[in-house]
mmCIF file of C-alpha atoms (C1' of nucleotides) in Angstrom:
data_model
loop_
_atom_site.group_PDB
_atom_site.id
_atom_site.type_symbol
_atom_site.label_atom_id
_atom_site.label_comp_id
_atom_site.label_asym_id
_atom_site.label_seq_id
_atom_site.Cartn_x
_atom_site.Cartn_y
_atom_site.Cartn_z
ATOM 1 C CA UNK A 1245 -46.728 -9.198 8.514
ATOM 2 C CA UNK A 1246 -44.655 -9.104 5.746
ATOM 3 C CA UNK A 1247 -42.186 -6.587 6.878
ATOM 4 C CA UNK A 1248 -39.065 -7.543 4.832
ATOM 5 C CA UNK A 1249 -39.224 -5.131 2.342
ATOM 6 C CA UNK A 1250 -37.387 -5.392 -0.968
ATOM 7 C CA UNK A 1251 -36.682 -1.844 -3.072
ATOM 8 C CA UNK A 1252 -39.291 -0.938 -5.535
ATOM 9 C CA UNK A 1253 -37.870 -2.654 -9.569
ATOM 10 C CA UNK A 1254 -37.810 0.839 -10.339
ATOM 11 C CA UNK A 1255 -35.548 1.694 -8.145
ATOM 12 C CA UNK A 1256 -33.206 -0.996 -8.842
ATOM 13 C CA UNK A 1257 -29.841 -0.662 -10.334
ATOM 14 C CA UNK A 1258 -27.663 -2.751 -12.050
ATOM 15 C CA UNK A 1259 -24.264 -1.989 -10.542
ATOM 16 C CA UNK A 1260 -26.292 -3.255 -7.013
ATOM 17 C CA UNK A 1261 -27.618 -5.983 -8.956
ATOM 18 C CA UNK A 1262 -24.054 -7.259 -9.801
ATOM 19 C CA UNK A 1263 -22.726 -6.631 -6.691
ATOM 20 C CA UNK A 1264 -25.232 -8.732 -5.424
ATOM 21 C CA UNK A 1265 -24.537 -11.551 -7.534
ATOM 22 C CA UNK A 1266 -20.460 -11.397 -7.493
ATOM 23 C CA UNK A 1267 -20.149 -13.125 -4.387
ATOM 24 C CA UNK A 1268 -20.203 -16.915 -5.250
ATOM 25 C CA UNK A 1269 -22.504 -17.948 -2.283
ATOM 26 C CA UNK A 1270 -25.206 -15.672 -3.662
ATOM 27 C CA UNK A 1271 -24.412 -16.875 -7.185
ATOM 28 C CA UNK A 1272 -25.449 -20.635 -5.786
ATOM 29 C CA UNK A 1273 -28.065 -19.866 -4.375
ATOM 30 C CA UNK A 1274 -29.689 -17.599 -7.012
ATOM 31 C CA UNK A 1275 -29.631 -20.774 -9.236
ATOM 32 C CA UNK A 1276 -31.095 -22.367 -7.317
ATOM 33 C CA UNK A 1277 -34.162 -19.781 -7.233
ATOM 34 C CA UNK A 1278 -34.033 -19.849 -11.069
ATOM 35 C CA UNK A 1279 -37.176 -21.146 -11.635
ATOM 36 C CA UNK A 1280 -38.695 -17.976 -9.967
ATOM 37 C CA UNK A 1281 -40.887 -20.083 -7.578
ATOM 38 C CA UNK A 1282 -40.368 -19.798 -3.747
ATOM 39 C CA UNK A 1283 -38.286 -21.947 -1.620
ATOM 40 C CA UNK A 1284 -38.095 -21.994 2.249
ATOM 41 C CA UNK A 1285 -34.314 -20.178 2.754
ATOM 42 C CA UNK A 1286 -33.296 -23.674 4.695
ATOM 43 C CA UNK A 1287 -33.332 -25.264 1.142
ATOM 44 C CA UNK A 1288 -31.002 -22.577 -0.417
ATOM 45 C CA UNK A 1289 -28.167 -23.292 1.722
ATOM 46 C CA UNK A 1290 -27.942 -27.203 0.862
ATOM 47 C CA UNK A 1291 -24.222 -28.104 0.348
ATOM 48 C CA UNK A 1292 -23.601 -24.694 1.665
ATOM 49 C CA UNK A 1293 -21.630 -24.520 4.943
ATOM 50 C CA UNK A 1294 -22.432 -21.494 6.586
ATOM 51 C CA UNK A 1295 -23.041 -20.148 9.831
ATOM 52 C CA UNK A 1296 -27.054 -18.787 10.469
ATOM 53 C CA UNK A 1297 -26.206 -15.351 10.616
ATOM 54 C CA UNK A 1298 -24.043 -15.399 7.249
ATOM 55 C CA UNK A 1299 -26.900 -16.778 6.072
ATOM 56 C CA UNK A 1300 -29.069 -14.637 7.058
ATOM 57 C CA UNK A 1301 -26.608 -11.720 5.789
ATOM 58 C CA UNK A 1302 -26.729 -12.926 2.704
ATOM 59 C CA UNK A 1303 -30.497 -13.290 2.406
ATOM 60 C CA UNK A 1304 -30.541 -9.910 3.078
ATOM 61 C CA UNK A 1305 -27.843 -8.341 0.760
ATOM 62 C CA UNK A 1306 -29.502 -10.307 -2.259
ATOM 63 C CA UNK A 1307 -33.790 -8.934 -0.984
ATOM 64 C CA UNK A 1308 -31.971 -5.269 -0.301
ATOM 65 C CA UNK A 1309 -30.250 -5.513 -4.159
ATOM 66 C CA UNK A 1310 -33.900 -5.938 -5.654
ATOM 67 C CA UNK A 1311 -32.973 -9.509 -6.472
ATOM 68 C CA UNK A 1312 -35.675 -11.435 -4.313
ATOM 69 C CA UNK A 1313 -38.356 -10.997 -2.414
ATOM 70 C CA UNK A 1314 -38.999 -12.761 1.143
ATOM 71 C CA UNK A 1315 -42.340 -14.153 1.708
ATOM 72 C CA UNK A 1316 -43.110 -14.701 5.406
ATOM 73 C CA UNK A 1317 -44.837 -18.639 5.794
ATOM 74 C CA UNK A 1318 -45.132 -19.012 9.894
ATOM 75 C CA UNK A 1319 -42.063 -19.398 11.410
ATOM 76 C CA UNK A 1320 -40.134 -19.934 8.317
ATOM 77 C CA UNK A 1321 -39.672 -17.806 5.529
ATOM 78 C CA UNK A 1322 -39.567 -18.378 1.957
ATOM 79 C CA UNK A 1323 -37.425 -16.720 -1.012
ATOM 80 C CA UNK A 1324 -38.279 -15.924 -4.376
ATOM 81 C CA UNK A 1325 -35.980 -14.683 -6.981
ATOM 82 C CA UNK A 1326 -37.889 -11.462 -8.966
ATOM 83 C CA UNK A 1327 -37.733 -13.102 -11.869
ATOM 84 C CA UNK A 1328 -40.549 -11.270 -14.123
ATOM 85 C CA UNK A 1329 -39.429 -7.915 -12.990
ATOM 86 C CA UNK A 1330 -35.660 -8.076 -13.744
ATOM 87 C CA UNK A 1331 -36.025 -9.917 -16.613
ATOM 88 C CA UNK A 1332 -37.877 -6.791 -17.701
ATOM 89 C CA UNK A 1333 -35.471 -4.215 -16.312
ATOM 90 C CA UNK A 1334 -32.519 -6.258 -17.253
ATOM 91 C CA UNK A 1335 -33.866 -7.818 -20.113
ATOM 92 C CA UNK A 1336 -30.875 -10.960 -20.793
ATOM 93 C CA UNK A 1337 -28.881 -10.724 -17.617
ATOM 94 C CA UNK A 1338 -30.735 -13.869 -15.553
ATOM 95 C CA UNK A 1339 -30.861 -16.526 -18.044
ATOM 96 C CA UNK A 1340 -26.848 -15.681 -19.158
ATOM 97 C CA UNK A 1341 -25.860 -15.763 -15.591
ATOM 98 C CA UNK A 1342 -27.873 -18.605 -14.761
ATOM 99 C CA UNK A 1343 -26.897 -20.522 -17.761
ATOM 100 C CA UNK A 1344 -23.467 -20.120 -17.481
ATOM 101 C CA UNK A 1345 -22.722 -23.494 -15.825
ATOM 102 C CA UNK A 1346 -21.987 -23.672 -12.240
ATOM 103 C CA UNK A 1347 -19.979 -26.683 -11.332
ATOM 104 C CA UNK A 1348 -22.027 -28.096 -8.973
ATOM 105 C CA UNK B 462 8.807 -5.782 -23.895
ATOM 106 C CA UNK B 463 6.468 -5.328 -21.026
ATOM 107 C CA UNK B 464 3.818 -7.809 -21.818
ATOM 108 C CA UNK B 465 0.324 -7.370 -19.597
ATOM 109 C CA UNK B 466 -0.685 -10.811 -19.532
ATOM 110 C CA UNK B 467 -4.855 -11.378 -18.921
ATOM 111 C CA UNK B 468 -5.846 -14.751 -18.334
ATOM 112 C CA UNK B 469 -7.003 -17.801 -20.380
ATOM 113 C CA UNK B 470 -10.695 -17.658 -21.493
ATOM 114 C CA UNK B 471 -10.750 -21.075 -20.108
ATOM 115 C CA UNK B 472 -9.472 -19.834 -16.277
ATOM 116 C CA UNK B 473 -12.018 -17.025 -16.515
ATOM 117 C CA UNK B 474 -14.687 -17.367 -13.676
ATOM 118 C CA UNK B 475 -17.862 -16.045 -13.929
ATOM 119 C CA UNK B 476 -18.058 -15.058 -10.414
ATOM 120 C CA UNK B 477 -14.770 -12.928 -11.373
ATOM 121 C CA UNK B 478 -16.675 -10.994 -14.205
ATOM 122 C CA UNK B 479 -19.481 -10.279 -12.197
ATOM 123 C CA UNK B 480 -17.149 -8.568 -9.547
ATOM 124 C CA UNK B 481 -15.337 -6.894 -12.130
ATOM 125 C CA UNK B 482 -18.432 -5.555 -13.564
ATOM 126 C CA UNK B 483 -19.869 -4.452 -10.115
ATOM 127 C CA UNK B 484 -18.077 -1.053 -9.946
ATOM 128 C CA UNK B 485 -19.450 1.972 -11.391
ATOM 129 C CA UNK B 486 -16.153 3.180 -12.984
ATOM 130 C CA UNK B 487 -15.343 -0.111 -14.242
ATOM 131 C CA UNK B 488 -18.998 -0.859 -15.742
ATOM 132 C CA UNK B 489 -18.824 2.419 -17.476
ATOM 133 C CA UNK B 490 -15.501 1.648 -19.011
ATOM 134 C CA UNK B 491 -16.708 -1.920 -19.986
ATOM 135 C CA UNK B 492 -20.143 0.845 -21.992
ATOM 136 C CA UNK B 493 -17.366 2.487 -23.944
ATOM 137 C CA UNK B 494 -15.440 -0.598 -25.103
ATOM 138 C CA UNK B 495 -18.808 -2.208 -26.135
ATOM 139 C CA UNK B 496 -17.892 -2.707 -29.661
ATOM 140 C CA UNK B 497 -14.785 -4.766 -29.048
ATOM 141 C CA UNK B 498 -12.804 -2.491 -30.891
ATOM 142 C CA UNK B 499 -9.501 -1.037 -29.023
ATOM 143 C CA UNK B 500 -9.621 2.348 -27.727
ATOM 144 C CA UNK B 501 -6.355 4.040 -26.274
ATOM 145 C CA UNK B 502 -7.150 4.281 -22.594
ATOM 146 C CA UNK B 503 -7.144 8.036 -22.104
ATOM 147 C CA UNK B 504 -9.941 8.076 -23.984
ATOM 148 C CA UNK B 505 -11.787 5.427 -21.922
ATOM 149 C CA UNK B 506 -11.760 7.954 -19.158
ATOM 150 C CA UNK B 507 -13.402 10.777 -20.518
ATOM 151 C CA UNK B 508 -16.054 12.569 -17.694
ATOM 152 C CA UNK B 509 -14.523 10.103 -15.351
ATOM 153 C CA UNK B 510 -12.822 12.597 -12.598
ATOM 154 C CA UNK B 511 -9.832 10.176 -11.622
ATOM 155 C CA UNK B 512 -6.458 10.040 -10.663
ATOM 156 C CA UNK B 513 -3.983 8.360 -12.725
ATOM 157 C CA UNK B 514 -3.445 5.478 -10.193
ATOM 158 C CA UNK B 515 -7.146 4.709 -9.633
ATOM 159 C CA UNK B 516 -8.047 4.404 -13.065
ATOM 160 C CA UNK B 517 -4.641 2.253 -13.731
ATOM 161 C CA UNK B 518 -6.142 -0.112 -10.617
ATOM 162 C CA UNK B 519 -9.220 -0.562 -12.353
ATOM 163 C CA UNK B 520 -7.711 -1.059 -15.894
ATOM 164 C CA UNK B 521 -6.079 -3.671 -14.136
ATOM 165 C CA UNK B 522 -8.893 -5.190 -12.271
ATOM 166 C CA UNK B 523 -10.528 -5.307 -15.864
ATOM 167 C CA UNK B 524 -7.933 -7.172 -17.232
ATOM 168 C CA UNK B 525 -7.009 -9.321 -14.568
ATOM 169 C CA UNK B 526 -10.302 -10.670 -14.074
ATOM 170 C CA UNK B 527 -10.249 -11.385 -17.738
ATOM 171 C CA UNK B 528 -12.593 -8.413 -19.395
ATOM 172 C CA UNK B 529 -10.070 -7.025 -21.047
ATOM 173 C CA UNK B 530 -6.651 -6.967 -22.856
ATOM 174 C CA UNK B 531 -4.226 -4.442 -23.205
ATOM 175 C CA UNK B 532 -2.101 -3.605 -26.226
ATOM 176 C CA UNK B 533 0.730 -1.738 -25.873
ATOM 177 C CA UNK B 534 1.412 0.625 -28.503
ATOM 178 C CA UNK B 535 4.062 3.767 -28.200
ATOM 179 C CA UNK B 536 3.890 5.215 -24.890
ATOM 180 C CA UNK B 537 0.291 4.836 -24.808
ATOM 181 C CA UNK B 538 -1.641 1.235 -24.103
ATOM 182 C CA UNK B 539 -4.682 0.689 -26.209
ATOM 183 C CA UNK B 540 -7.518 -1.258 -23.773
ATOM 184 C CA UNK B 541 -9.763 -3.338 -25.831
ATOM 185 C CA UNK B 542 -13.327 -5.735 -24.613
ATOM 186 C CA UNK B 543 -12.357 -9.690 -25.245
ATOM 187 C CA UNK B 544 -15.930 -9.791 -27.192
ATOM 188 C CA UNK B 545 -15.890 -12.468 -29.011
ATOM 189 C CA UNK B 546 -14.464 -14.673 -26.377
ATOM 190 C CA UNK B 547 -16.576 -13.684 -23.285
ATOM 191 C CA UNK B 548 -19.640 -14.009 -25.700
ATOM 192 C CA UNK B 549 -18.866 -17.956 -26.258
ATOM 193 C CA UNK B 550 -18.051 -18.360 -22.772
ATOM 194 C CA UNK B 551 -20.829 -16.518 -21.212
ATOM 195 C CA UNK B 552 -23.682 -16.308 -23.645
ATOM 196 C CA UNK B 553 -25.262 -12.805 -23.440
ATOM 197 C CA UNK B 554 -23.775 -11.844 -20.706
ATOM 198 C CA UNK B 555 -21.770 -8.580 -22.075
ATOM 199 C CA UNK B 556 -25.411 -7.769 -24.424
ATOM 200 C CA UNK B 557 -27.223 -7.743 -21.494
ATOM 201 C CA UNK B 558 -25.224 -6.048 -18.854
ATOM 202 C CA UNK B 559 -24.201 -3.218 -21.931
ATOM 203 C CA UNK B 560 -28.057 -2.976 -22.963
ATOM 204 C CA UNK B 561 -29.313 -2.022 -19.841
ATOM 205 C CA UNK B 562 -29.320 1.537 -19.896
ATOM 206 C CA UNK B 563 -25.909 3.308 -19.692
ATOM 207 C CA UNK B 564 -27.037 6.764 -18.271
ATOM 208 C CA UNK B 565 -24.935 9.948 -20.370
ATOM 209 C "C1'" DC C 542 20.574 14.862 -24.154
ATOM 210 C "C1'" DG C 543 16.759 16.217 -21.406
ATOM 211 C "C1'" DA C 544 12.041 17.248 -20.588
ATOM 212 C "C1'" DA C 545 7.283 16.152 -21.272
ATOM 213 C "C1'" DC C 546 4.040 12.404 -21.684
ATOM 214 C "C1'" DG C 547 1.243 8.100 -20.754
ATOM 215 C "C1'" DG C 548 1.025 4.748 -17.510
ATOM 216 C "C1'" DT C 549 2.366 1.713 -13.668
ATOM 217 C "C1'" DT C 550 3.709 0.680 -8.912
ATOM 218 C "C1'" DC C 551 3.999 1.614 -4.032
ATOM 219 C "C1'" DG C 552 2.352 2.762 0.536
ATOM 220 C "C1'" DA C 553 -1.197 4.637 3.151
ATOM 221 C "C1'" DT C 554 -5.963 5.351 4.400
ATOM 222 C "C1'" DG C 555 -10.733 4.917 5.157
ATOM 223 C "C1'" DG C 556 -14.698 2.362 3.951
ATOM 224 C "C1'" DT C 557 -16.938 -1.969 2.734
ATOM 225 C "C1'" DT C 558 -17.708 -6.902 3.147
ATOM 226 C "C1'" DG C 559 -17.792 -11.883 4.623
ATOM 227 C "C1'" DT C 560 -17.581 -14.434 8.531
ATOM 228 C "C1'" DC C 561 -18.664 -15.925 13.093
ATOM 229 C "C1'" DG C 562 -20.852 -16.647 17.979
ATOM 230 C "C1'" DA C 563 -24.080 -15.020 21.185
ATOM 231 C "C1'" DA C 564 -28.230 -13.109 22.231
ATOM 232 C "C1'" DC C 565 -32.801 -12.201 20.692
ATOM 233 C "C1'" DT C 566 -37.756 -12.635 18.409
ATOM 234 C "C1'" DG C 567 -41.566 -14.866 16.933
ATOM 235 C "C1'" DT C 568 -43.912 -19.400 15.862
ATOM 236 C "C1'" DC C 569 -45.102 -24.049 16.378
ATOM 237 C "C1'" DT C 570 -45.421 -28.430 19.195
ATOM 238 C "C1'" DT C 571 -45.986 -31.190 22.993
ATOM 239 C "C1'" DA D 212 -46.367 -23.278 29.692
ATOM 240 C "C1'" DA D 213 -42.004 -24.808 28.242
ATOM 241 C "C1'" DG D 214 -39.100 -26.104 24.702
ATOM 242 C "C1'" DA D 215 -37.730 -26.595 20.166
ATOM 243 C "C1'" DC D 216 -37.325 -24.346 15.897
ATOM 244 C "C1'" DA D 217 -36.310 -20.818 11.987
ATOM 245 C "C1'" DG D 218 -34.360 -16.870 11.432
ATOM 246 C "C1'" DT D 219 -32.663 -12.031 12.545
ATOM 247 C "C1'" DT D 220 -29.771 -8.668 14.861
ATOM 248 C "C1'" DC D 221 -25.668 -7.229 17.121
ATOM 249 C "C1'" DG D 222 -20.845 -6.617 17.899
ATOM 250 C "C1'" DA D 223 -16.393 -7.937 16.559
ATOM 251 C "C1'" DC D 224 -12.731 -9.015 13.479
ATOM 252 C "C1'" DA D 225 -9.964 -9.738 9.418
ATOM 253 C "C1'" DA D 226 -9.734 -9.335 4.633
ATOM 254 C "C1'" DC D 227 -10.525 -6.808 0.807
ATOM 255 C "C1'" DC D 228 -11.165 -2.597 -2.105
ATOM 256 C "C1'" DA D 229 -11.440 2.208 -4.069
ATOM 257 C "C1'" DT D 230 -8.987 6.100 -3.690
ATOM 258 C "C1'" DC D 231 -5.105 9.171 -3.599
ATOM 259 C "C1'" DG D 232 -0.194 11.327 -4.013
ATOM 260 C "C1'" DA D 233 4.462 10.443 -4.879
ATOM 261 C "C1'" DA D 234 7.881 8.106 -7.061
ATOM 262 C "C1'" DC D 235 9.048 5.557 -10.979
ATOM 263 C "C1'" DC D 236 9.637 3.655 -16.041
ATOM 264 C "C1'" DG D 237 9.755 3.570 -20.986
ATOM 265 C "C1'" DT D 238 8.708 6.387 -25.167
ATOM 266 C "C1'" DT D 239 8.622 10.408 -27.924
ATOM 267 C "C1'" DC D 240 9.938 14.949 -29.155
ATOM 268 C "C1'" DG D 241 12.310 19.460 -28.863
#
DNA sequence: CGAACGGTTCGATGGTTGTCGAACTGTCTT
DNA sequence: AAGACAGTTCGACAACCATCGAACCGTTCG
């Protein structure tokens, strides 16, 4: 069922991790995962103005970078940022970019 | 004098780091500057296998994005981490991007 | 002075990335 | 069963980026 498949943490490295997050549509929408609980995609992209397939693109650059995982709820899908597991690989690097304000 | 301006802390996006950081070469160069101290750039390059205008676009990249400043000195241009500024502006950002494992 | 040195700049090139619309897949609702 | 719905996949396209060699610039040293 589940067939989206994000990479093994151990497998994960930072230089992909960054990459992931140095696009500012992916920063947004990372804070708003912060809490680490899952959120149907559709909410991520509120104030965002993108077309369904960049979306969708972007969904999957941040699940392929080890960043979230994609949890598969009938016909809509939910997204969960990996909290636990990069905050142990990259022990820091979450809460400093997540705190570092974003203006709205 | 040939000044190489970087920006204002205060213009400094974080979206701008994160790019900057998300490039092998440049996150490697970012390890060896870790302690905020300058370092002539030469040396920053040492087991990178580069030309001479590669690493100058990434020196660049580094400083333009606001990681870095550059200090000219002689013929050769000392490169040096803006610590202590970054660190205010982006609380443990540098720690945990430079903690996580440089490989070497 | 003139050559070597440390770096930058320029132009070109090939690869990557962000964006979109259109077509498609699978699920729910009526 | 027929739509509506949530999302992905597929080209396509333009912008960006990492890389290089060649030419260039200012500094130091013979």
């Amino acid at each position: 069922m589940n067939e989206y498949p994000s990479p093994d943490i151990a497998d994960v490295e930072l230089v992909d991790v960054l990459r992931a997050l140095a696009d500012p549509v992916r920063l947004q929408i990372v804070g708003m995962l912060a809490d680490g609980k899952p959120y149907p995609k559709g909410d991520c992209l509120m104030g965002l103005d993108l077309s369904k397939s960049t979306a969708s693109h972007h969904f999957r650059t941040l699940r392929e970078a080890g960043l979230t995982r994609t949890i598969v709820h009938g016909r809509t899908h939910d997204i969960q940022l990996r909290r636990d597991e990069l905050d142990e690989k990259f022990p820091g690097l979450l809460p400093s970019v997540l705190g570092s304000a974003p203006p709205t």
